[in-house]
Tab-separated table of C-alpha atoms in Angstrom:
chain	number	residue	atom	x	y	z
B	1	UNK	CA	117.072	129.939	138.933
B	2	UNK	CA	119.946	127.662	137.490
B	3	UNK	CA	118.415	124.523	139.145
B	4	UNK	CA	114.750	125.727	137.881
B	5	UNK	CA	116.001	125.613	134.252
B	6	UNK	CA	117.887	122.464	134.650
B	7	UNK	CA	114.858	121.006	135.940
B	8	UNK	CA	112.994	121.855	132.960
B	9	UNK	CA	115.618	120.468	130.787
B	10	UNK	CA	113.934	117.443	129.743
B	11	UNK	CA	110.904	118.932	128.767
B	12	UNK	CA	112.696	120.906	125.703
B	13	UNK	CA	114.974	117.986	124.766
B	14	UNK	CA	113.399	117.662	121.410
B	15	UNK	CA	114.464	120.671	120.069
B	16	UNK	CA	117.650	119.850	120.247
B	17	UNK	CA	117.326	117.266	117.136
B	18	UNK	CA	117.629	118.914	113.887
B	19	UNK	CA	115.218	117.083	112.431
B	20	UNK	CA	112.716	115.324	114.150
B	21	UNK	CA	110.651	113.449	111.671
B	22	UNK	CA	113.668	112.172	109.806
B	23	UNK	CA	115.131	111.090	113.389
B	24	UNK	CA	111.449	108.896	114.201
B	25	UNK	CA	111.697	106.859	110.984
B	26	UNK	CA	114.923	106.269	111.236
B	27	UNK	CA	114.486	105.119	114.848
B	28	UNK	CA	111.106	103.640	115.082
B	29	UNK	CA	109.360	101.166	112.668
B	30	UNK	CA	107.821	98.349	114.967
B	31	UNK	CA	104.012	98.969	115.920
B	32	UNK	CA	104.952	98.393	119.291
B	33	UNK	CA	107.762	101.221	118.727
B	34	UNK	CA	104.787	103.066	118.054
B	35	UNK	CA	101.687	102.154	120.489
B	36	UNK	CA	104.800	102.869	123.397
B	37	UNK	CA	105.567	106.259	121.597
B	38	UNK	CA	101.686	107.201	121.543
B	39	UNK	CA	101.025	106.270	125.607
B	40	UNK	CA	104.324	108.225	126.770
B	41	UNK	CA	103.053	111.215	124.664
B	42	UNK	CA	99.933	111.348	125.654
B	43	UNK	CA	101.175	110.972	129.535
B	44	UNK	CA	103.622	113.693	128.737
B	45	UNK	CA	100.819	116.178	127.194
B	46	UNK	CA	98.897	115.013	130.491
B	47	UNK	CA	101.609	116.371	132.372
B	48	UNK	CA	102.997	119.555	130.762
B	49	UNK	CA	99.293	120.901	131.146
B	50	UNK	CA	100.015	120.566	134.668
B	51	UNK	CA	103.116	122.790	134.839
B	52	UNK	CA	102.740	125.834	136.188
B	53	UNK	CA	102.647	129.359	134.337
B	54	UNK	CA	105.210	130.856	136.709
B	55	UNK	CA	107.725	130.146	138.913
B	56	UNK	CA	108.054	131.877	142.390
B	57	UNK	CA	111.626	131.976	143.668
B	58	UNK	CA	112.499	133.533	147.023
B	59	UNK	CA	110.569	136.867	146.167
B	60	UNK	CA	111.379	136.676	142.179
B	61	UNK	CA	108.277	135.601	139.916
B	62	UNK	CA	109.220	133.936	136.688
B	63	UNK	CA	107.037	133.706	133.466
B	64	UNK	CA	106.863	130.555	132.559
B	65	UNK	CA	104.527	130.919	129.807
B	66	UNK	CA	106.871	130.450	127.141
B	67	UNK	CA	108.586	127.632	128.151
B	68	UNK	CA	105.447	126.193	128.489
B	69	UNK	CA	104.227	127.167	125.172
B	70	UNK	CA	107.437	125.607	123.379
B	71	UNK	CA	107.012	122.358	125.615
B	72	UNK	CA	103.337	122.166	123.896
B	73	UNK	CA	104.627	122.969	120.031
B	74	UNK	CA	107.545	120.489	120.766
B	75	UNK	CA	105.033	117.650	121.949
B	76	UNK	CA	102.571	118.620	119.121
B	77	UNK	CA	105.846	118.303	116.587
B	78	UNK	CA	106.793	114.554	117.805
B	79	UNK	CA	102.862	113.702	117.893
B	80	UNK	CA	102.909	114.973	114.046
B	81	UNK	CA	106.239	113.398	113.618
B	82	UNK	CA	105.187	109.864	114.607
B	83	UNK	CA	101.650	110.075	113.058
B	84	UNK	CA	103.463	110.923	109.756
B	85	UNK	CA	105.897	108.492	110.188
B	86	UNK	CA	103.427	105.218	111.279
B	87	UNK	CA	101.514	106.179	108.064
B	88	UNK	CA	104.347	105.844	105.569
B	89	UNK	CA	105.515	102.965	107.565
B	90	UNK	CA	101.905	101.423	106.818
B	91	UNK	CA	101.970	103.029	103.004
B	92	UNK	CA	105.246	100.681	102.250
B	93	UNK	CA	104.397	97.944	103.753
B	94	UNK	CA	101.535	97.542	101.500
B	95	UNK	CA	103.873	98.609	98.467
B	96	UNK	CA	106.044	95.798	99.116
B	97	UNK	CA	103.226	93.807	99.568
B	98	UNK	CA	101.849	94.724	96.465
B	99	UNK	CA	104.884	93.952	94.840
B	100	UNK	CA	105.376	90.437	95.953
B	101	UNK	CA	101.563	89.101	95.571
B	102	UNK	CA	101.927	90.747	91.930
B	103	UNK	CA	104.792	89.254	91.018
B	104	UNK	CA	103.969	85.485	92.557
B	105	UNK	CA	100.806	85.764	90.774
B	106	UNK	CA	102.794	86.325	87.387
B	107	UNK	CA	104.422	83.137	88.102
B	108	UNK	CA	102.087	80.861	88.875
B	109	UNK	CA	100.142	82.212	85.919
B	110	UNK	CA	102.574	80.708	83.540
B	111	UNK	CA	102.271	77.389	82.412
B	112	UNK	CA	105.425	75.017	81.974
B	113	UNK	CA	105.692	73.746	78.449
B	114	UNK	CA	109.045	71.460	79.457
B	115	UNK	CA	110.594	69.587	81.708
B	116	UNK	CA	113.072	72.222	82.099
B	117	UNK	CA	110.417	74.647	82.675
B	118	UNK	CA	108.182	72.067	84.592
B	119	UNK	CA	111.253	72.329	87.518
B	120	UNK	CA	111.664	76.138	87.222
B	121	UNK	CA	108.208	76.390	88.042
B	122	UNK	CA	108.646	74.313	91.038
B	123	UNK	CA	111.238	76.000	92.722
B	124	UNK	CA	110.137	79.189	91.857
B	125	UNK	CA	106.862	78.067	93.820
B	126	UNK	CA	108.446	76.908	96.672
B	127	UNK	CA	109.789	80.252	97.018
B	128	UNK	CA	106.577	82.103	96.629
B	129	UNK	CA	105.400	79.556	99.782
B	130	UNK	CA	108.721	80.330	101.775
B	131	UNK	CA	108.704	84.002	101.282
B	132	UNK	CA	104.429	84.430	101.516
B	133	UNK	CA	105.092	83.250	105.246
B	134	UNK	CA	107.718	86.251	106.009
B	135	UNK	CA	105.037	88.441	103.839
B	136	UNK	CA	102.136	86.707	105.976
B	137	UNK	CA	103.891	88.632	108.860
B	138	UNK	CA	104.544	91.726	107.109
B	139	UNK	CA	100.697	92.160	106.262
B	140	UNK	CA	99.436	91.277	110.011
B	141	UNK	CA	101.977	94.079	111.192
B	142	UNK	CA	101.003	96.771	108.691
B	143	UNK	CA	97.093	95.792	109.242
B	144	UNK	CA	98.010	96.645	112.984
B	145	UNK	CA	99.768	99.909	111.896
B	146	UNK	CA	96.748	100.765	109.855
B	147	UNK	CA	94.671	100.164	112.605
B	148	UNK	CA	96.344	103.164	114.901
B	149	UNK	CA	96.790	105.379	111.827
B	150	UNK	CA	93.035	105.665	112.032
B	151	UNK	CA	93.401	105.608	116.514
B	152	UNK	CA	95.090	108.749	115.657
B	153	UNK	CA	92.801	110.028	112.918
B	154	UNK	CA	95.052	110.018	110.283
B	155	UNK	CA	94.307	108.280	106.514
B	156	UNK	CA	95.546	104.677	106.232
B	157	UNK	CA	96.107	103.383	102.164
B	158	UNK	CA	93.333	101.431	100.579
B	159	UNK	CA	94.130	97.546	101.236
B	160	UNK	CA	90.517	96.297	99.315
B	161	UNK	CA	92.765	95.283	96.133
B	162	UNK	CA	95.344	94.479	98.027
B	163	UNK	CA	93.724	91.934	99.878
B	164	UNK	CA	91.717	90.367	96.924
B	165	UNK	CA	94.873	90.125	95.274
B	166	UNK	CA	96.352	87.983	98.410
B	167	UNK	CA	93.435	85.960	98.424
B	168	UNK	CA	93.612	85.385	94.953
B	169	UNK	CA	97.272	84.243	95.428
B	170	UNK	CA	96.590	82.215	97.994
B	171	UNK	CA	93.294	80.179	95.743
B	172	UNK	CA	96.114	79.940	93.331
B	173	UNK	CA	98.551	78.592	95.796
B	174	UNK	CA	96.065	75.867	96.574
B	175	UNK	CA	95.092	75.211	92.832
B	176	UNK	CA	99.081	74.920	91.941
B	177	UNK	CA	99.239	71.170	93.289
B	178	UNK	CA	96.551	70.332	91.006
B	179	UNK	CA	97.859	72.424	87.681
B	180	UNK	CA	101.422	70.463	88.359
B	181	UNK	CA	99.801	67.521	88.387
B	182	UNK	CA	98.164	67.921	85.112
B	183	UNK	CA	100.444	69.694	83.396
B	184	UNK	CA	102.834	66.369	84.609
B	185	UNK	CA	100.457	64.079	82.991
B	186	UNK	CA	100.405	66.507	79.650
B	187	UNK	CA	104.272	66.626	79.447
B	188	UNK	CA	104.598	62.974	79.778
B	189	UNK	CA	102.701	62.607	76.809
B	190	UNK	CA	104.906	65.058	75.034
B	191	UNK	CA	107.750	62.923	76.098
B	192	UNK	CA	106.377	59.877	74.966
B	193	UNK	CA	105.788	61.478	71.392
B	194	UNK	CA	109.023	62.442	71.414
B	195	UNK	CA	110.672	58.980	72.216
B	196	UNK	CA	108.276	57.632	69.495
B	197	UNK	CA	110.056	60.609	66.854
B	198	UNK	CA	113.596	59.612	68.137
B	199	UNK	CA	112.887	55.961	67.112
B	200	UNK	CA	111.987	56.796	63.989
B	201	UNK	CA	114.850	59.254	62.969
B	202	UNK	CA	117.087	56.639	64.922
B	203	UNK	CA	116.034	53.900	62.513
B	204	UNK	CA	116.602	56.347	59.290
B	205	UNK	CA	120.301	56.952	60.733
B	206	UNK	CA	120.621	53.178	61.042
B	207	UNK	CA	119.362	52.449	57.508
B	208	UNK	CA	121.460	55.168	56.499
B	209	UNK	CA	124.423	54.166	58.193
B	210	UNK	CA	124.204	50.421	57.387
B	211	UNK	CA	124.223	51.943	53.295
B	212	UNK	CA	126.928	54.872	53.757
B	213	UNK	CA	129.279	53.076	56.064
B	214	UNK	CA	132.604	52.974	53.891
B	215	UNK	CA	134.499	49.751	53.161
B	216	UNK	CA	137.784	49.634	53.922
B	217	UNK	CA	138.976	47.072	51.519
B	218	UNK	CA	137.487	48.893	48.827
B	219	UNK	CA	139.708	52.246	48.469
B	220	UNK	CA	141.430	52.488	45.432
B	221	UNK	CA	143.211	55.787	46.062
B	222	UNK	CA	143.793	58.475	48.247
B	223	UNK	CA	140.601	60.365	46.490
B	224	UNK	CA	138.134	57.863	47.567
B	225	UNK	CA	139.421	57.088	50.970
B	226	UNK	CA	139.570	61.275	51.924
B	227	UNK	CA	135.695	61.003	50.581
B	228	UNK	CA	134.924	58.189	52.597
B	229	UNK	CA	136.329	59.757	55.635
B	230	UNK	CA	134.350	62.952	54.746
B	231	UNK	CA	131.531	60.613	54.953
B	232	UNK	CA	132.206	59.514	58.175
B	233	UNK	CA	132.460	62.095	60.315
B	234	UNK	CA	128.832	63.524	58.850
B	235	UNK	CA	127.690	60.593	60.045
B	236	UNK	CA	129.391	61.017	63.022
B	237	UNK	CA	128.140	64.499	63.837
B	238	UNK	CA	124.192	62.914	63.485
B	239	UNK	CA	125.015	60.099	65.493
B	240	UNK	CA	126.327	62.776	68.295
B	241	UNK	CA	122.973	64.838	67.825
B	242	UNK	CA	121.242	61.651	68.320
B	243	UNK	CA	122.873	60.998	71.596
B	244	UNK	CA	122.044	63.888	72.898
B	245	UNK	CA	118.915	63.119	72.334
B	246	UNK	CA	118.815	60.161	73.681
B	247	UNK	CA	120.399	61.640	77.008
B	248	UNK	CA	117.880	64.218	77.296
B	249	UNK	CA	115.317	62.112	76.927
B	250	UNK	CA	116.256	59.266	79.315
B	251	UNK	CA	116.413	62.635	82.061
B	252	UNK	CA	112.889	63.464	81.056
B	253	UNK	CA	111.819	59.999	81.608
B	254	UNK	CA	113.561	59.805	84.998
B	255	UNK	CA	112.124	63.188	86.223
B	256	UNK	CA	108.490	61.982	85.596
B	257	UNK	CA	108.593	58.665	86.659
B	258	UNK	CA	108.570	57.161	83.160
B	259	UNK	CA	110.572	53.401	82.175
B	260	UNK	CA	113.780	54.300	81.024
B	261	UNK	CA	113.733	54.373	76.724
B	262	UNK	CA	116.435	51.519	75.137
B	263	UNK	CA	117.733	52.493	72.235
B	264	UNK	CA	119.392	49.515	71.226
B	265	UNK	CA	120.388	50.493	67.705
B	266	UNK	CA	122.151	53.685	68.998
B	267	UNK	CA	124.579	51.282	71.304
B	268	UNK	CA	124.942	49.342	68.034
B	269	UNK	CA	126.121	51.530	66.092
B	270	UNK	CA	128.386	53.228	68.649
């Protein structure tokens, strides 16, 4: 009798976990975890309909009905477990899914208005190409986890938005080249407008400069030299403002492939 029962062992293993569904998604999460999961259940069902409703020893019949019964719940429990498990596997998949095409799209909606901006938006598009490969991936495996959700009868989520929103991102994707390039070309003109301001407010600072600079030789007290020196360090603060400017704007002109600006009257002054 011992030997019968430890024979049978095996067969009631499963009710030994506390709690099975918990234990399959923690465990399995791979389609192929799953398909392998599926085929050794159904073999097993194939072969606990074969065991026998009693057990004959020596001149003892045992009813085996029971054991037999729980085998069958206990089989019909994992089967639930892993149905249950393969659909919210499936369900956030397309979640996360959802949430990266959503939020790529958001970024390639926005258009640059800056240089500053103009780079942002390129490495934040490189990313979206980097990471739309690992989320390429992610998509085939939870089509293929959809696709035995519904082997097994069960109700997969609705992908139809999902999927026009990944083709949209990927029409996008393919546009982006093209809405760089002419929001370049549109930026360069800003940057040329802007060079053409600079020059003008540099030659107002030079005008004024060339009328405000103080003359040495031509304190007669204390009084007007502090004012003078006043003076000077105004002028001193716009002439820093101005090179910052200039700065700035020689980066532009280097990032899209512009002629360096000379600002000869800014070195003159300095």
């Amino acid at each position: 009798l011992a030997d019968f029962a430890d024979s049978q062992a095996h067969w009631v293993a499963l009710g030994t976990v506390d709690n099975l569904q918990e234990y399959v998604e923690e465990h399995i999460s791979e389609v192929e975890d799953f398909e392998y999961n599926f085929r050794m259940l159904a073999t097993r069902e194939r072969d606990a309909a074969k065991l026998p409703d009693e057990k004959r020893i020596d001149c003892v019949s045992i009813d085996a009905t029971s054991v037999k019964k729980t085998i069958e719940d206990l089989l019909k429990e994992l089967q639930q477990a892993l149905r249950e498990a393969l659909r919210k596997s499936a369900t956030n998949d397309a979640a996360d899914l959802t949430k990266f095409v959503t939020a790529s799209r958001e970024v390639l909606a926005h258009e640059p208005n800056g240089v500053d901006e103009m780079k942002e938006a390129s490495r934040k598009s490189a990313e979206i190409v980097e990471e739309k490969q690992a989320n390429k991936k992610l998509k085939a495996a939870m089509e293929e986890k959809c696709r035995l959700v519904r082997a097994q009868r069960g109700d997969t989520p609705d992908l139809d938005e999902l999927n026009k929103m990944w083709d949209d991102l990927e029409l996008r994707l393919d546009e982006h080249e093209n809405t760089v390039r002419q929001q370049k070309e549109k930026l360069r003109g800003n940057v040329a407008g802007e060079i053409k301001q600079y020059q003008s407010e540099l030659a107002k600072f030079a005008s004024s400069w060339k009328g405000r600079k103080p003359d040495v030789t031509s304190f007669k007290d204390r009084r007007a030299e502090e004012e003078a020196l006043g003076s000077l360090e105004e002028l001193e603060e716009e002439w820093k403002v101005l090179k910052t400017k200039s700065e700035k704007l020689k980066r532009d002109c280097a990032h899209f492939e512009m002629p360096e600006p000379q600002f000869p009257e800014l070195e003159s002054i300095q």
